[in-house]
Each structure stands twice: as structure tokens, then as C-alpha cells.
Amino acid sequence: MSICSLDKINVGQQAEVLELKTAGAMRRRFLDIGLCGGALVECVGRSPMGDPSAYLIRGAVIAIRAVDSKSVIVRSD
Amino acid sequence: MKFAGDIHQNCAHCSKPCAKGSQRLTTSNYSLTTTATIALCGNPNVGKSTVFNALTGLRQHTGNWAGKTVSVAVGRFETTRYSYTIADLPGTYSLLAHSAEEEAARNYICFNAPDAAVVVCDATCLERSLNLALQIMEICPKTIVCVNLLDEAARRGISVDLERLEKNLGVPVVGTNAHNKRTLAVLTERLDELCAGEISVNPPVLRYIKPIEDAVELLEPICRDYLKCGVPPRRAALALIDNDVSLKEKIEENAGAKIADNRELSQAIDSAAAMLSENGITPDTLKDHIVSCILENAENACKNAVKCGKRRVSKADGILTSKAFGYPIMILMLMCVFWITIVGANYPSELLGSGLFWIGDRLSDFMAFIRAPEWLSGVLVDGAYRVLAWVVSVMLPPMAIFFPLFTLLEDLGYLPRVAYNLDRPFAKCKACGKQALTMCMGFGCNAAGIVGCRIIDSRRERIIAMLTNVFVPCNGRFPMIITIISLFFVSAGGLLGSVLSALVLTLVILLGIFATFGVSKLLSCTLLKGEPSSFTLELPPFRKPQFGKILVHSLIDRTIFVLGRAAAVAAPAGAVIWILANVSAGGATLLSHITGFLDPFARFIGLDGVILTAFILGLPANEIVIPLAVMAYMQLGSLSELAPAQMFTLFTANGWTATTAVCVIIFTLMHFPCSTSLLTIKKETGSWRWAVVGAVLPTVCGVVVCAVVNALMG
């Protein structure tokens, strides 16, 4: 169990979202895709240049840039 | 419920009132066939457009990436009981946030008072789909939840218990597979029953955490009394405490009253805000709480209705986006598409050309027969018709091959992976990874690529994508680049030759992609300053493409569309070219005056006056640049074609060197886009200013690069 930001979790690792530390458009976008407190996220891959990464969120695979996922605080197992 | 005749909503595609419904009234005895309006909603990329097409028979193009429908398309279909008008709303994830699409969808549901809503949900991620469905049900209780992509879910070990889901949601739930028309019969049947009031709906009330619930309860009764606008009072109350400005404005507009004018209401809003802040809920966290509550409701509705297998990420993804294979596969795929296009288009092009030119000769005969003056025959047949025939025969076959191939990759879901692979460099240029998709489209036709930029959310990034789209060579420029490559750089013939040509062509394209990055970066630092916007890109599962539909869609939607636009400008341009080539002043044709005038500048950038003039006169369609140059060199009166060997002799006799060839290729890649693309930029940005930038920018790049290359090589 450790608390870190979403961009730090490895491919194949699962995590639970604790908090979104961002405001404005990106926060709304996160909420749209169901990324809010309590949501389960799994990192499923990275693009060839290491960024963005693909996350499995509520059944859909969504690519997020590290600069944005940095503001998602998660608890990973 | 409205009776037929009440609605004369125009059909989105023909802008005429569709007469189907009224015809029915006059021909049948029972005049009780009623019409009903349906709003079709759903997340992006859940097969909403496919459902729409299957219901209405309209060909609205669907693609396997998020965000295809940008405006509201309206279609019609009939059942035995109703004549339906159905509005295909833009795909959205929720009705709370404020993108243009979400506002359009929300306003339609709130204020157009549809008789019923159909929410298309993705069985593979039902929770997220229900997030939207619950919000829609809150406004329009007469909703049918249509769980689509059940077959795909089954393949991934996800099963959905539709009866249980129906019980949980309190509205009809149907399972569909939009590719299978029979499954839609259930949908229309229940739609009939719902509209007839034979099904009672009882959607759950969305409950929030206590402080928000208290605030809503405080405002709800006042909203009920004062804001009669079609929005349910509870939803209106939520908009007020959430300070949803755009919805508030629409509510005021529809209720015909200002919220600020009502003292009781304003006071209640203030005390609701005070109550929330006492409980530590700021405007920012409020939205979070609202969304989490709705998502929690969605989770609960799914809880005993969805059985989940573990989502496996497709093996293909592991390869297609891997460090080792991601880029090589992309480049290989690109080369394959070009190779098939080039080789496949050769023969049909020749056939079409000789057919059309044969007709041209008969037209000339006819002109001679009716003793038309020579100039008239020249302008019409040798000018307008010949250029038109040229453009059609050179443009049609490659497009008819390229667009289906492109649509195949699109339907398959490969293109979002391209955007995923390439996002990093685009982000470095402060642009959007989806620009990669519009570039792919640009290979077919830059005008189509520019229209495709609509999938990019941020305006700044969208304009960058539009302005740089011209750096990918379209089908109109391929043949030209290939001709010069094969004349000057690849001597081998046959299969080896065509593979080598494709290789050199790929290098040229890489140069164009390099220019795209450079100019995107430049624009981000100058004219279109800004930071990259919020970026999330959905990677949909790979789907089996529907070959028949691909052929029809890509031929009708893209090929014919592009061809029509090009033909419309080619004919008049042909007339102008003929006049320039045949009218003399001071002992030389107008054309030679122009080429002479441009020659010194053209020499400076490694071209010559004739080539530069050909580029300028080729503004309507780049296809005619080479034939124009041949015409000018040989001092003929109309566009001409030569066998490769003769063309090589002609060009070298007119002073072409390897440097000239390189500069021509570079200038082909980087110069003002064709007139159709410029008009499209103007239309999409709403300003001539960007169209001018779109013409000047690549031309300056081309001139600079050509001048440098000329100085280095020459």
C-alpha cells in the first residue's frame, strides 16, 4: 500500500483514486471519464515514447499524459 | 405527443421538410398516425451513429474514434404506429461539463422537449454510460436505455442482465447489436409502447450527499413556482447551486424571467451557497461531489446486473504500441497503403483518361461539325473539358482506393493508436496527438483532413492542425512526386522499382511530417500561443470492420465529395489556362510572359518560371501541375502528356538537373494548398485571416527550404 500520483504506478499495477489535485477543464475531463474519488484504475500500457500512458478506467482504456496524471492521487497495492 | 403536420422540421441532409409523414396522412384513412420526436444520446464511440443509420437508413459516417458527430443530425423513420423524427445528438460523457457538444446535447434534451430519449450505452463500460443515462433520465424520464455492443462484451467475458438492469433503472432496457437489424426491432417496439404511454417509467431520483441534498431541497420548490421552463425543478435547483452559467441563461430565456429579479429565489440561492460552504463544500468540490454521487448511482444500478470478466488488454495493442514495433509497423502500414494506392490506381487512371479524352475528341469533332469558332471550341473543349477530364482521371482512382483503405484502418480502431504513439512529439510542440489522425486523413485529401480537425477540442490546437495539414502530401500531389522520383532517382523498373519509389516517397513524407512538427511548434510560440490543453484519448477495442459499408461510405462521403469540389474549380481554371496559352500579345503568349516574369525568382529557389507558373495555375488542383509544365515547355495550346522517357528528355532539355527535381519535390510538399483546402480552412475557422496564413505559411517554408537546397546543391 502506498500513496502516490497516478503517473508513478507501473504497467499492470492497480490503484484506487483518492483525490484530484487539478481544477478547470482537466478536472471536468477526468470526471467525465469516471475518474473520481473511489474509482479503480489500472495502468495497461505506455506509448513507445513513454508518454502518454493508457489506463483502464471503468471498462474503457484511456490515454492520459503524465503531466495530467501527476495530479491524480491514488493508493496503489 | 404531437400530431402529424405539427412538425415540419427540416431534414438535416436535404434541408427540405421530409414529406414521408404527411404523405401517410393523405393516403391512409385513419389520420391518427402520430409523430414523435426522439433524442438519441450516448457516450462517444458507442455505436450511436450506427444505431441512427440502422434506424433511418441515412448514411452518416461512423468511425472508430471518439467524437464523430459534431452537429445534430436529424433523420426520420416509421413504425406501424408512429412516424419518428430522431435527432442524433453529439456524443458526450455527461451533461454537467461545458464543451460545445455537451451544451448542444443538454439544451436539446432540456428545451426541445423530445417525446422520448434513447441512450445508447456501451455494454463493455456500462457504468460510465449509465452516468450519462441517469443524467438524461433526470430531465427526460421517458428514456429507453439501449445496451449496445453486447456481442463485444460477451467476447470479453462481460454479461449484462438486462431484466435486472431494467428493474434497477426503472426505465425500459433493450439489448442491441447495431450491426444486426433484427435486434433493433425490439428497440422500436418498446419505443412505440413508451410513446403510447403503455410503459410506465419510474427512474430513480439521483440522491446526493446530505449538504447538497439540503441545498437542492431548499431551492426546488421555489424553482417549481417561478422557473417554468421545461427543466425539472430539481435539476434547475442543481444548476443554480452549481452556478452553471450557460444552463442558467437558457433557463431564464425559456422561463422568460430573470433569476436576479426574483428576491425569494436570489435569497434562497445565497443561503444555499452559505449552507454548502459551512459544510466545507467549495464550488470546485461541489462538482466532484455531484459527479461522484451520480457515478455511485450508476455503480449501484450495475451492481447485480453486470458480471465482469477481467478485461484483457488486446495482444495486438501490446505490439502495435510497443517500443520496438510501434513506429516500424506504423511506417510499414503507411507504405503499404501508398503502394496499394499507387499501383492499383495506375491502370484505371489510364483507362479512365483515354475514355474521357476520346469523348473530348468527339466533342472537338462536334464543334467542327457545327462550325463553332476556333476560340470557342478551344476554351470549352481544349480548355475546360480537357482539364476537367484530366483532374477526374488522375484524381478518382487513387482516391477510390485510398479512402476505403483509410476507412478500413479507421473502422478497425488502428488510427487512435497512431495518435497514442505520436502524442508525445505533438505534446512537445504544444499540439494535440489527435492531429496525427487529421494528418492521416490529409494523405487522402487535405480538405478532408482539415474538416477532420473538428475532432480536436481546443480551438488553438485545432487551428494548428488545420494550418499544418498541407505538409502531408495529398493524393493530388502523390502522382507528381512519384513521377519525378521515378524520372530522376529510381531507374529500376517493375516490382523493385515501385518498392524503391515507395521508399523514397516515404522519405519525402517523413520530411513533411518533420515540417509539421516544426511549424506546429513555431505556431505555438507565435501566432497561436498557449499550452497544450487537457488531453484524454480513448483507445477503443479493435472492431471487425464492415467491408460493404466501408466501400459505400468512403466512396460516397469522401471520394465523390472531394471529386465534386475539385471538378467545380477545374473546369473554369481550364478555360483560363487555355486563354493564357493561346492568346498572344507582343509576339508571345500570355503564358510565356508570365513564365518569363517569374523566371528570375524561380531560379533563385531552384525551379524555373514555367514550373512556378504551373504551381500557381495548378491552384485549383495540383494534379495538373506537370501537364501544365509540359504544355508550357512544348508551347502547346492545351494540357499534354508524354511517355516517361520523352518527359525526361523534355525536362533535361529545358535545364532540369537533379537539384531542380529535388526542389520541385520539396516545393510540391510545401506550398499553398489547393483552392478547395483554402476555402475549407476559411469555412472551418470562420475567418479569411487563417486561410491567408494557411497559404502563406507553407509557401514561405517551401521557398526557404528550396533556396537553401538550391544554394547547397547547385
Tab-separated table of C-alpha atoms in Angstrom, chain B residues 265-645:
chain	number	residue	atom	x	y	z
B	265	LEU	CA	-35.059	32.935	-5.356
B	266	SER	CA	-31.893	35.029	-5.077
B	267	GLN	CA	-32.059	34.868	-1.296
B	268	ALA	CA	-32.538	31.116	-1.384
B	269	ILE	CA	-29.537	30.760	-3.715
B	270	ASP	CA	-27.427	32.780	-1.292
B	271	SER	CA	-28.467	30.769	1.729
B	272	ALA	CA	-27.923	27.505	-0.182
B	273	ALA	CA	-24.396	28.659	-1.008
B	274	ALA	CA	-23.845	29.564	2.644
B	275	MET	CA	-25.087	26.141	3.747
B	276	LEU	CA	-22.669	24.444	1.396
B	277	SER	CA	-19.632	26.452	2.429
B	278	GLU	CA	-20.476	25.845	6.103
B	279	ASN	CA	-20.123	22.154	5.318
B	280	GLY	CA	-16.803	22.728	3.643
B	281	ILE	CA	-18.064	22.324	0.084
B	282	THR	CA	-16.438	24.809	-2.272
B	283	PRO	CA	-17.734	25.450	-5.807
B	284	ASP	CA	-14.884	23.284	-7.083
B	285	THR	CA	-15.508	20.290	-4.870
B	286	LEU	CA	-19.251	20.641	-5.387
B	287	LYS	CA	-18.990	19.415	-8.944
B	288	ASP	CA	-16.853	16.485	-7.767
B	289	HIS	CA	-19.427	15.505	-5.220
B	290	ILE	CA	-22.240	15.743	-7.748
B	291	VAL	CA	-20.347	13.608	-10.257
B	292	SER	CA	-19.285	11.022	-7.678
B	293	CYS	CA	-22.871	10.758	-6.465
B	294	ILE	CA	-24.160	10.148	-9.982
B	295	LEU	CA	-21.394	7.643	-10.635
B	296	GLU	CA	-22.256	5.930	-7.380
B	297	ASN	CA	-25.862	5.658	-8.568
B	298	ALA	CA	-24.564	4.182	-11.813
B	299	GLU	CA	-22.388	1.718	-9.891
B	300	ASN	CA	-25.381	0.634	-7.840
B	301	ALA	CA	-27.535	0.127	-10.914
B	302	CYS	CA	-24.842	-2.108	-12.391
B	303	LYS	CA	-24.015	-3.944	-9.204
B	304	ASN	CA	-26.178	-7.039	-9.547
B	305	ALA	CA	-26.785	-6.689	-13.294
B	306	VAL	CA	-23.292	-6.822	-14.738
B	307	LYS	CA	-20.954	-9.772	-14.413
B	308	CYS	CA	-17.430	-8.779	-15.273
B	309	GLY	CA	-14.698	-10.920	-16.616
B	310	LYS	CA	-11.268	-9.467	-16.294
B	311	ARG	CA	-10.657	-7.008	-19.078
B	312	ARG	CA	-7.742	-8.261	-21.042
B	313	VAL	CA	-5.871	-5.709	-22.998
B	314	SER	CA	-5.710	-6.989	-26.523
B	315	LYS	CA	-2.435	-8.607	-27.506
B	316	ALA	CA	-2.419	-6.512	-30.640
B	317	ASP	CA	-2.140	-3.389	-28.506
B	318	GLY	CA	0.941	-4.778	-26.854
B	319	ILE	CA	2.611	-4.977	-30.259
B	320	LEU	CA	1.124	-2.008	-32.102
B	321	THR	CA	2.057	0.426	-29.366
B	322	SER	CA	5.262	-1.226	-28.192
B	323	LYS	CA	8.640	0.484	-28.086
B	324	ALA	CA	10.143	-1.944	-30.541
B	325	PHE	CA	7.373	-2.325	-33.096
B	326	GLY	CA	5.093	0.707	-32.674
B	327	TYR	CA	6.804	3.005	-35.152
B	328	PRO	CA	8.089	0.430	-37.652
B	329	ILE	CA	4.596	-1.021	-38.000
B	330	MET	CA	3.155	2.441	-38.461
B	331	ILE	CA	5.613	3.296	-41.218
B	332	LEU	CA	5.159	-0.097	-42.845
B	333	MET	CA	1.389	0.312	-42.777
B	334	LEU	CA	1.718	3.753	-44.345
B	335	MET	CA	3.991	2.397	-47.077
B	336	CYS	CA	1.596	-0.461	-47.771
B	337	VAL	CA	-1.339	1.879	-48.156
B	338	PHE	CA	0.613	4.101	-50.560
B	339	TRP	CA	1.925	1.190	-52.539
B	340	ILE	CA	-1.535	-0.332	-52.986
B	341	THR	CA	-2.926	3.067	-53.909
B	342	ILE	CA	-0.226	3.884	-56.442
B	343	VAL	CA	-0.012	0.514	-58.109
B	344	GLY	CA	-3.752	-0.041	-58.015
B	345	ALA	CA	-4.580	3.357	-59.467
B	346	ASN	CA	-2.256	3.177	-62.461
B	347	TYR	CA	-4.314	1.119	-64.821
B	348	PRO	CA	-7.782	2.518	-64.014
B	349	SER	CA	-6.343	6.015	-64.371
B	350	GLU	CA	-5.059	5.271	-67.865
B	351	LEU	CA	-8.310	3.651	-68.858
B	352	LEU	CA	-10.411	6.483	-67.496
B	353	GLY	CA	-8.096	9.046	-69.107
B	354	SER	CA	-8.241	7.528	-72.556
B	355	GLY	CA	-12.017	7.148	-72.273
B	356	LEU	CA	-12.533	10.748	-71.249
B	357	PHE	CA	-10.101	12.085	-73.839
B	358	TRP	CA	-11.850	10.028	-76.509
B	359	ILE	CA	-15.053	11.832	-75.542
B	360	GLY	CA	-13.069	15.082	-75.753
B	361	ASP	CA	-12.058	14.293	-79.317
B	362	ARG	CA	-15.666	13.609	-80.218
B	363	LEU	CA	-16.600	16.947	-78.656
B	364	SER	CA	-13.990	18.633	-80.849
B	365	ASP	CA	-15.441	16.858	-83.891
B	366	PHE	CA	-18.855	18.089	-82.897
B	367	MET	CA	-17.573	21.652	-82.531
B	368	ALA	CA	-16.038	21.427	-86.004
B	369	PHE	CA	-19.284	19.983	-87.345
B	370	ILE	CA	-21.375	22.891	-86.100
B	371	ARG	CA	-18.646	25.254	-87.330
B	372	ALA	CA	-18.103	26.785	-83.933
B	373	PRO	CA	-15.389	29.460	-83.913
B	374	GLU	CA	-11.959	28.086	-83.052
B	375	TRP	CA	-11.655	30.103	-79.854
B	376	LEU	CA	-14.954	28.766	-78.514
B	377	SER	CA	-14.006	25.189	-79.222
B	378	GLY	CA	-10.608	25.935	-77.637
B	379	VAL	CA	-11.954	27.412	-74.436
B	380	LEU	CA	-14.656	24.786	-73.950
B	381	VAL	CA	-13.119	21.565	-75.197
B	382	ASP	CA	-9.315	22.027	-75.138
B	383	GLY	CA	-9.540	24.196	-72.044
B	384	ALA	CA	-12.402	23.479	-69.658
B	385	TYR	CA	-13.234	19.902	-70.680
B	386	ARG	CA	-9.668	18.677	-71.105
B	387	VAL	CA	-8.569	19.950	-67.688
B	388	LEU	CA	-11.688	18.554	-66.061
B	389	ALA	CA	-11.125	15.169	-67.671
B	390	TRP	CA	-7.503	15.293	-66.592
B	391	VAL	CA	-8.360	16.032	-62.977
B	392	VAL	CA	-11.031	13.338	-62.828
B	393	SER	CA	-8.907	10.622	-64.384
B	394	VAL	CA	-5.887	11.358	-62.222
B	395	MET	CA	-7.779	12.034	-59.018
B	396	LEU	CA	-10.573	9.483	-58.953
B	397	PRO	CA	-8.790	6.108	-58.990
B	398	PRO	CA	-6.250	6.812	-56.208
B	399	MET	CA	-8.956	8.301	-54.023
B	400	ALA	CA	-11.309	5.430	-54.686
B	401	ILE	CA	-8.545	3.144	-53.402
B	402	PHE	CA	-7.059	5.282	-50.644
B	403	PHE	CA	-10.239	6.286	-48.851
B	404	PRO	CA	-11.582	2.739	-48.414
B	405	LEU	CA	-8.169	1.656	-47.092
B	406	PHE	CA	-8.119	4.605	-44.723
B	407	THR	CA	-11.668	3.940	-43.585
B	408	LEU	CA	-10.710	0.306	-43.023
B	409	LEU	CA	-7.957	1.341	-40.590
B	410	GLU	CA	-10.345	3.807	-39.000
B	411	ASP	CA	-13.099	1.234	-38.503
B	412	LEU	CA	-10.627	-1.271	-37.183
B	413	GLY	CA	-9.573	1.195	-34.487
B	414	TYR	CA	-5.950	1.458	-35.545
B	415	LEU	CA	-5.955	5.223	-36.006
B	416	PRO	CA	-6.401	6.129	-32.315
B	417	ARG	CA	-3.281	4.007	-31.697
B	418	VAL	CA	-1.449	6.183	-34.186
B	419	ALA	CA	-2.488	9.226	-32.191
B	420	TYR	CA	-1.415	7.456	-28.992
B	421	ASN	CA	2.006	6.581	-30.424
B	422	LEU	CA	2.573	10.071	-31.734
B	423	ASP	CA	1.136	12.172	-28.935
B	424	ARG	CA	4.491	12.721	-27.239
B	425	PRO	CA	6.109	14.682	-30.095
B	426	PHE	CA	2.894	16.621	-30.645
B	427	ALA	CA	2.713	17.474	-26.957
B	428	LYS	CA	6.309	18.682	-27.197
B	429	CYS	CA	5.102	21.060	-29.922
B	430	LYS	CA	2.249	22.042	-27.630
B	431	ALA	CA	-0.240	20.497	-30.010
B	432	CYS	CA	-2.652	17.573	-29.763
B	433	GLY	CA	-1.958	13.920	-30.589
B	434	LYS	CA	-5.228	13.729	-32.487
B	435	GLN	CA	-3.511	15.907	-35.076
B	436	ALA	CA	-1.892	12.657	-36.242
B	437	LEU	CA	-5.338	11.409	-37.264
B	438	THR	CA	-6.116	14.509	-39.275
B	439	MET	CA	-2.733	14.150	-40.969
B	440	CYS	CA	-3.563	10.590	-41.971
B	441	MET	CA	-6.777	11.877	-43.469
B	442	GLY	CA	-4.780	14.593	-45.241
B	443	PHE	CA	-2.929	11.932	-47.187
B	444	GLY	CA	-6.186	11.304	-48.983
B	445	CYS	CA	-7.164	14.913	-49.343
B	446	ASN	CA	-6.081	17.950	-47.370
B	447	ALA	CA	-9.567	19.427	-47.479
B	448	ALA	CA	-10.936	16.242	-45.887
B	449	GLY	CA	-8.124	16.377	-43.313
B	450	ILE	CA	-8.975	19.977	-42.446
B	451	VAL	CA	-12.622	19.060	-41.905
B	452	GLY	CA	-11.403	16.146	-39.762
B	453	CYS	CA	-9.712	18.619	-37.395
B	454	ARG	CA	-13.103	19.005	-35.734
B	455	ILE	CA	-12.204	16.069	-33.516
B	456	ILE	CA	-9.650	18.280	-31.734
B	457	ASP	CA	-11.313	20.017	-28.800
B	458	SER	CA	-9.115	23.031	-28.216
B	459	ARG	CA	-9.535	25.770	-30.818
B	460	ARG	CA	-5.876	26.703	-30.691
B	461	GLU	CA	-4.736	23.154	-31.346
B	462	ARG	CA	-7.404	22.708	-33.993
B	463	ILE	CA	-6.171	25.685	-35.996
B	464	ILE	CA	-2.572	24.472	-35.722
B	465	ALA	CA	-3.689	21.136	-37.145
B	466	MET	CA	-5.566	22.831	-39.990
B	467	LEU	CA	-2.711	25.116	-40.966
B	468	THR	CA	-0.139	22.334	-40.997
B	469	ASN	CA	-2.299	19.734	-42.725
B	470	VAL	CA	-0.942	20.788	-46.114
B	471	PHE	CA	2.503	19.416	-45.170
B	472	VAL	CA	1.244	15.910	-45.737
B	473	PRO	CA	1.051	15.330	-49.480
B	474	CYS	CA	-2.466	14.563	-50.635
B	475	ASN	CA	-3.468	12.204	-53.411
B	476	GLY	CA	-3.283	15.098	-55.838
B	477	ARG	CA	0.403	15.562	-55.196
B	478	PHE	CA	1.454	11.913	-54.916
B	479	PRO	CA	1.456	11.175	-58.642
B	480	MET	CA	3.545	14.261	-59.215
B	481	ILE	CA	6.116	13.406	-56.575
B	482	ILE	CA	6.217	9.825	-57.815
B	483	THR	CA	6.646	10.843	-61.445
B	484	ILE	CA	9.651	12.969	-60.578
B	485	ILE	CA	11.097	10.332	-58.275
B	486	SER	CA	10.841	7.697	-60.984
B	487	LEU	CA	12.203	10.029	-63.676
B	488	PHE	CA	15.227	11.255	-61.791
B	489	PHE	CA	16.042	8.952	-58.889
B	490	VAL	CA	14.812	5.404	-59.409
B	491	SER	CA	15.932	3.739	-62.593
B	492	ALA	CA	14.852	0.189	-61.766
B	493	GLY	CA	11.567	-0.937	-63.249
B	494	GLY	CA	8.915	-3.457	-62.227
B	495	LEU	CA	8.249	-4.507	-58.662
B	496	LEU	CA	11.662	-3.424	-57.361
B	497	GLY	CA	11.129	-0.014	-58.925
B	498	SER	CA	7.763	0.514	-57.343
B	499	VAL	CA	9.027	-0.590	-53.930
B	500	LEU	CA	12.018	1.750	-54.244
B	501	SER	CA	9.709	4.578	-55.305
B	502	ALA	CA	7.532	3.918	-52.285
B	503	LEU	CA	10.643	4.062	-50.102
B	504	VAL	CA	11.786	7.425	-51.472
B	505	LEU	CA	8.213	8.648	-51.240
B	506	THR	CA	8.159	7.653	-47.592
B	507	LEU	CA	11.290	9.744	-47.037
B	508	VAL	CA	9.546	12.697	-48.651
B	509	ILE	CA	6.564	12.148	-46.378
B	510	LEU	CA	8.822	11.994	-43.324
B	511	LEU	CA	10.176	15.382	-44.382
B	512	GLY	CA	6.589	16.646	-44.475
B	513	ILE	CA	5.921	15.226	-41.008
B	514	PHE	CA	9.102	16.883	-39.748
B	515	ALA	CA	7.852	20.194	-41.199
B	516	THR	CA	4.506	19.644	-39.486
B	517	PHE	CA	6.197	19.361	-36.100
B	518	GLY	CA	8.431	22.347	-36.723
B	519	VAL	CA	5.654	24.613	-37.895
B	520	SER	CA	3.287	23.436	-35.126
B	521	LYS	CA	5.935	24.364	-32.589
B	522	LEU	CA	6.517	27.691	-34.311
B	523	LEU	CA	2.800	28.495	-34.301
B	524	SER	CA	2.546	27.542	-30.611
B	525	CYS	CA	5.216	30.092	-29.795
B	526	THR	CA	3.927	32.874	-32.043
B	527	LEU	CA	0.501	33.252	-33.631
B	528	LEU	CA	-1.231	30.599	-31.554
B	529	LYS	CA	0.492	30.901	-28.223
B	530	GLY	CA	-0.702	28.613	-25.491
B	531	GLU	CA	-0.226	25.465	-23.500
B	532	PRO	CA	-1.410	22.021	-24.545
B	533	SER	CA	-4.980	21.574	-23.348
B	534	SER	CA	-6.486	18.739	-21.371
B	535	PHE	CA	-5.910	15.599	-23.350
B	536	THR	CA	-7.582	12.272	-22.919
B	537	LEU	CA	-7.743	9.841	-25.772
B	538	GLU	CA	-9.928	6.800	-25.743
B	539	LEU	CA	-8.379	3.665	-27.218
B	540	PRO	CA	-11.423	1.702	-28.329
B	541	PRO	CA	-11.206	-2.072	-28.642
B	542	PHE	CA	-10.375	-3.314	-32.117
B	543	ARG	CA	-13.537	-3.958	-34.044
B	544	LYS	CA	-14.191	-6.049	-37.083
B	545	PRO	CA	-14.655	-3.608	-39.957
B	546	GLN	CA	-17.791	-3.833	-42.057
B	547	PHE	CA	-16.387	-4.101	-45.531
B	548	GLY	CA	-19.528	-3.409	-47.532
B	549	LYS	CA	-20.328	-0.260	-45.620
B	550	ILE	CA	-16.735	0.925	-45.771
B	551	LEU	CA	-16.833	0.839	-49.532
B	552	VAL	CA	-20.098	2.725	-49.785
B	553	HIS	CA	-19.258	5.298	-47.126
B	554	SER	CA	-15.776	6.094	-48.259
B	555	LEU	CA	-16.823	6.298	-51.887
B	556	ILE	CA	-19.859	8.447	-51.317
B	557	ASP	CA	-18.867	10.514	-48.307
B	558	ARG	CA	-15.296	11.214	-49.183
B	559	THR	CA	-14.360	10.382	-52.747
B	560	ILE	CA	-17.367	11.840	-54.521
B	561	PHE	CA	-17.424	14.833	-52.183
B	562	VAL	CA	-13.805	15.708	-52.853
B	563	LEU	CA	-14.040	14.999	-56.551
B	564	GLY	CA	-17.114	17.204	-56.907
B	565	ARG	CA	-15.372	20.125	-55.296
B	566	ALA	CA	-12.264	19.724	-57.418
B	567	ALA	CA	-14.226	19.365	-60.639
B	568	ALA	CA	-16.140	22.539	-59.892
B	569	VAL	CA	-12.949	24.591	-59.974
B	570	ALA	CA	-11.078	22.559	-62.581
B	571	ALA	CA	-13.370	23.424	-65.487
B	572	PRO	CA	-13.195	27.225	-65.146
B	573	ALA	CA	-9.469	27.002	-64.446
B	574	GLY	CA	-9.127	25.009	-67.662
B	575	ALA	CA	-10.756	27.811	-69.616
B	576	VAL	CA	-8.373	30.367	-68.088
B	577	ILE	CA	-5.347	28.191	-68.823
B	578	TRP	CA	-6.378	27.815	-72.441
B	579	ILE	CA	-6.736	31.572	-72.818
B	580	LEU	CA	-3.315	32.180	-71.281
B	581	ALA	CA	-1.700	29.601	-73.549
B	582	ASN	CA	-3.392	30.728	-76.752
B	583	VAL	CA	-3.785	34.497	-76.574
B	584	SER	CA	-0.693	36.314	-77.705
B	585	ALA	CA	0.488	39.805	-77.010
B	586	GLY	CA	3.663	41.315	-78.435
B	587	GLY	CA	4.610	38.139	-80.261
B	588	ALA	CA	4.403	35.763	-77.307
B	589	THR	CA	1.587	34.053	-75.438
B	590	LEU	CA	0.369	35.488	-72.158
B	591	LEU	CA	1.645	32.305	-70.529
B	592	SER	CA	5.199	32.867	-71.732
B	593	HIS	CA	5.047	36.466	-70.486
B	594	ILE	CA	4.145	35.170	-67.033
B	595	THR	CA	6.772	32.436	-67.023
B	596	GLY	CA	9.384	34.950	-68.169
B	597	PHE	CA	8.416	37.348	-65.430
B	598	LEU	CA	8.606	34.688	-62.707
B	599	ASP	CA	11.784	33.098	-64.012
B	600	PRO	CA	14.443	35.045	-62.043
B	601	PHE	CA	12.751	34.426	-58.701
B	602	ALA	CA	12.006	30.810	-59.582
B	603	ARG	CA	15.663	30.207	-60.495
B	604	PHE	CA	16.667	31.512	-57.090
B	605	ILE	CA	14.690	28.703	-55.413
B	606	GLY	CA	15.905	26.018	-57.788
B	607	LEU	CA	12.850	25.952	-60.052
B	608	ASP	CA	12.193	27.828	-63.262
B	609	GLY	CA	9.494	30.226	-64.423
B	610	VAL	CA	7.482	27.505	-66.105
B	611	ILE	CA	7.374	25.272	-63.019
B	612	LEU	CA	6.420	28.105	-60.707
B	613	THR	CA	3.700	29.267	-63.097
B	614	ALA	CA	2.415	25.703	-63.288
B	615	PHE	CA	2.173	25.614	-59.489
B	616	ILE	CA	0.257	28.885	-59.430
B	617	LEU	CA	-2.117	27.862	-62.218
B	618	GLY	CA	-2.470	24.480	-60.509
B	619	LEU	CA	-4.134	26.152	-57.520
B	620	PRO	CA	-7.498	24.502	-58.254
B	621	ALA	CA	-5.949	21.029	-58.400
B	622	ASN	CA	-2.315	20.037	-58.043
B	623	GLU	CA	-2.894	17.160	-60.461
B	624	ILE	CA	-2.438	19.448	-63.434
B	625	VAL	CA	0.940	20.946	-62.471
B	626	ILE	CA	3.069	18.517	-64.509
B	627	PRO	CA	0.842	18.524	-67.599
B	628	LEU	CA	0.837	22.338	-67.375
B	629	ALA	CA	4.620	22.403	-67.311
B	630	VAL	CA	4.786	20.034	-70.298
B	631	MET	CA	2.331	22.244	-72.146
B	632	ALA	CA	4.364	25.364	-71.445
B	633	TYR	CA	7.724	23.808	-72.393
B	634	MET	CA	6.357	22.471	-75.669
B	635	GLN	CA	4.441	25.693	-76.297
B	636	LEU	CA	1.253	23.786	-76.898
B	637	GLY	CA	-2.267	25.079	-76.538
B	638	SER	CA	-3.628	22.527	-74.099
B	639	LEU	CA	-2.569	20.131	-71.331
B	640	SER	CA	-0.361	17.364	-72.590
B	641	GLU	CA	1.017	14.071	-71.502
B	642	LEU	CA	4.233	12.420	-72.501
B	643	ALA	CA	5.725	8.999	-72.027
B	644	PRO	CA	8.248	8.996	-69.154
B	645	ALA	CA	11.282	8.800	-71.433
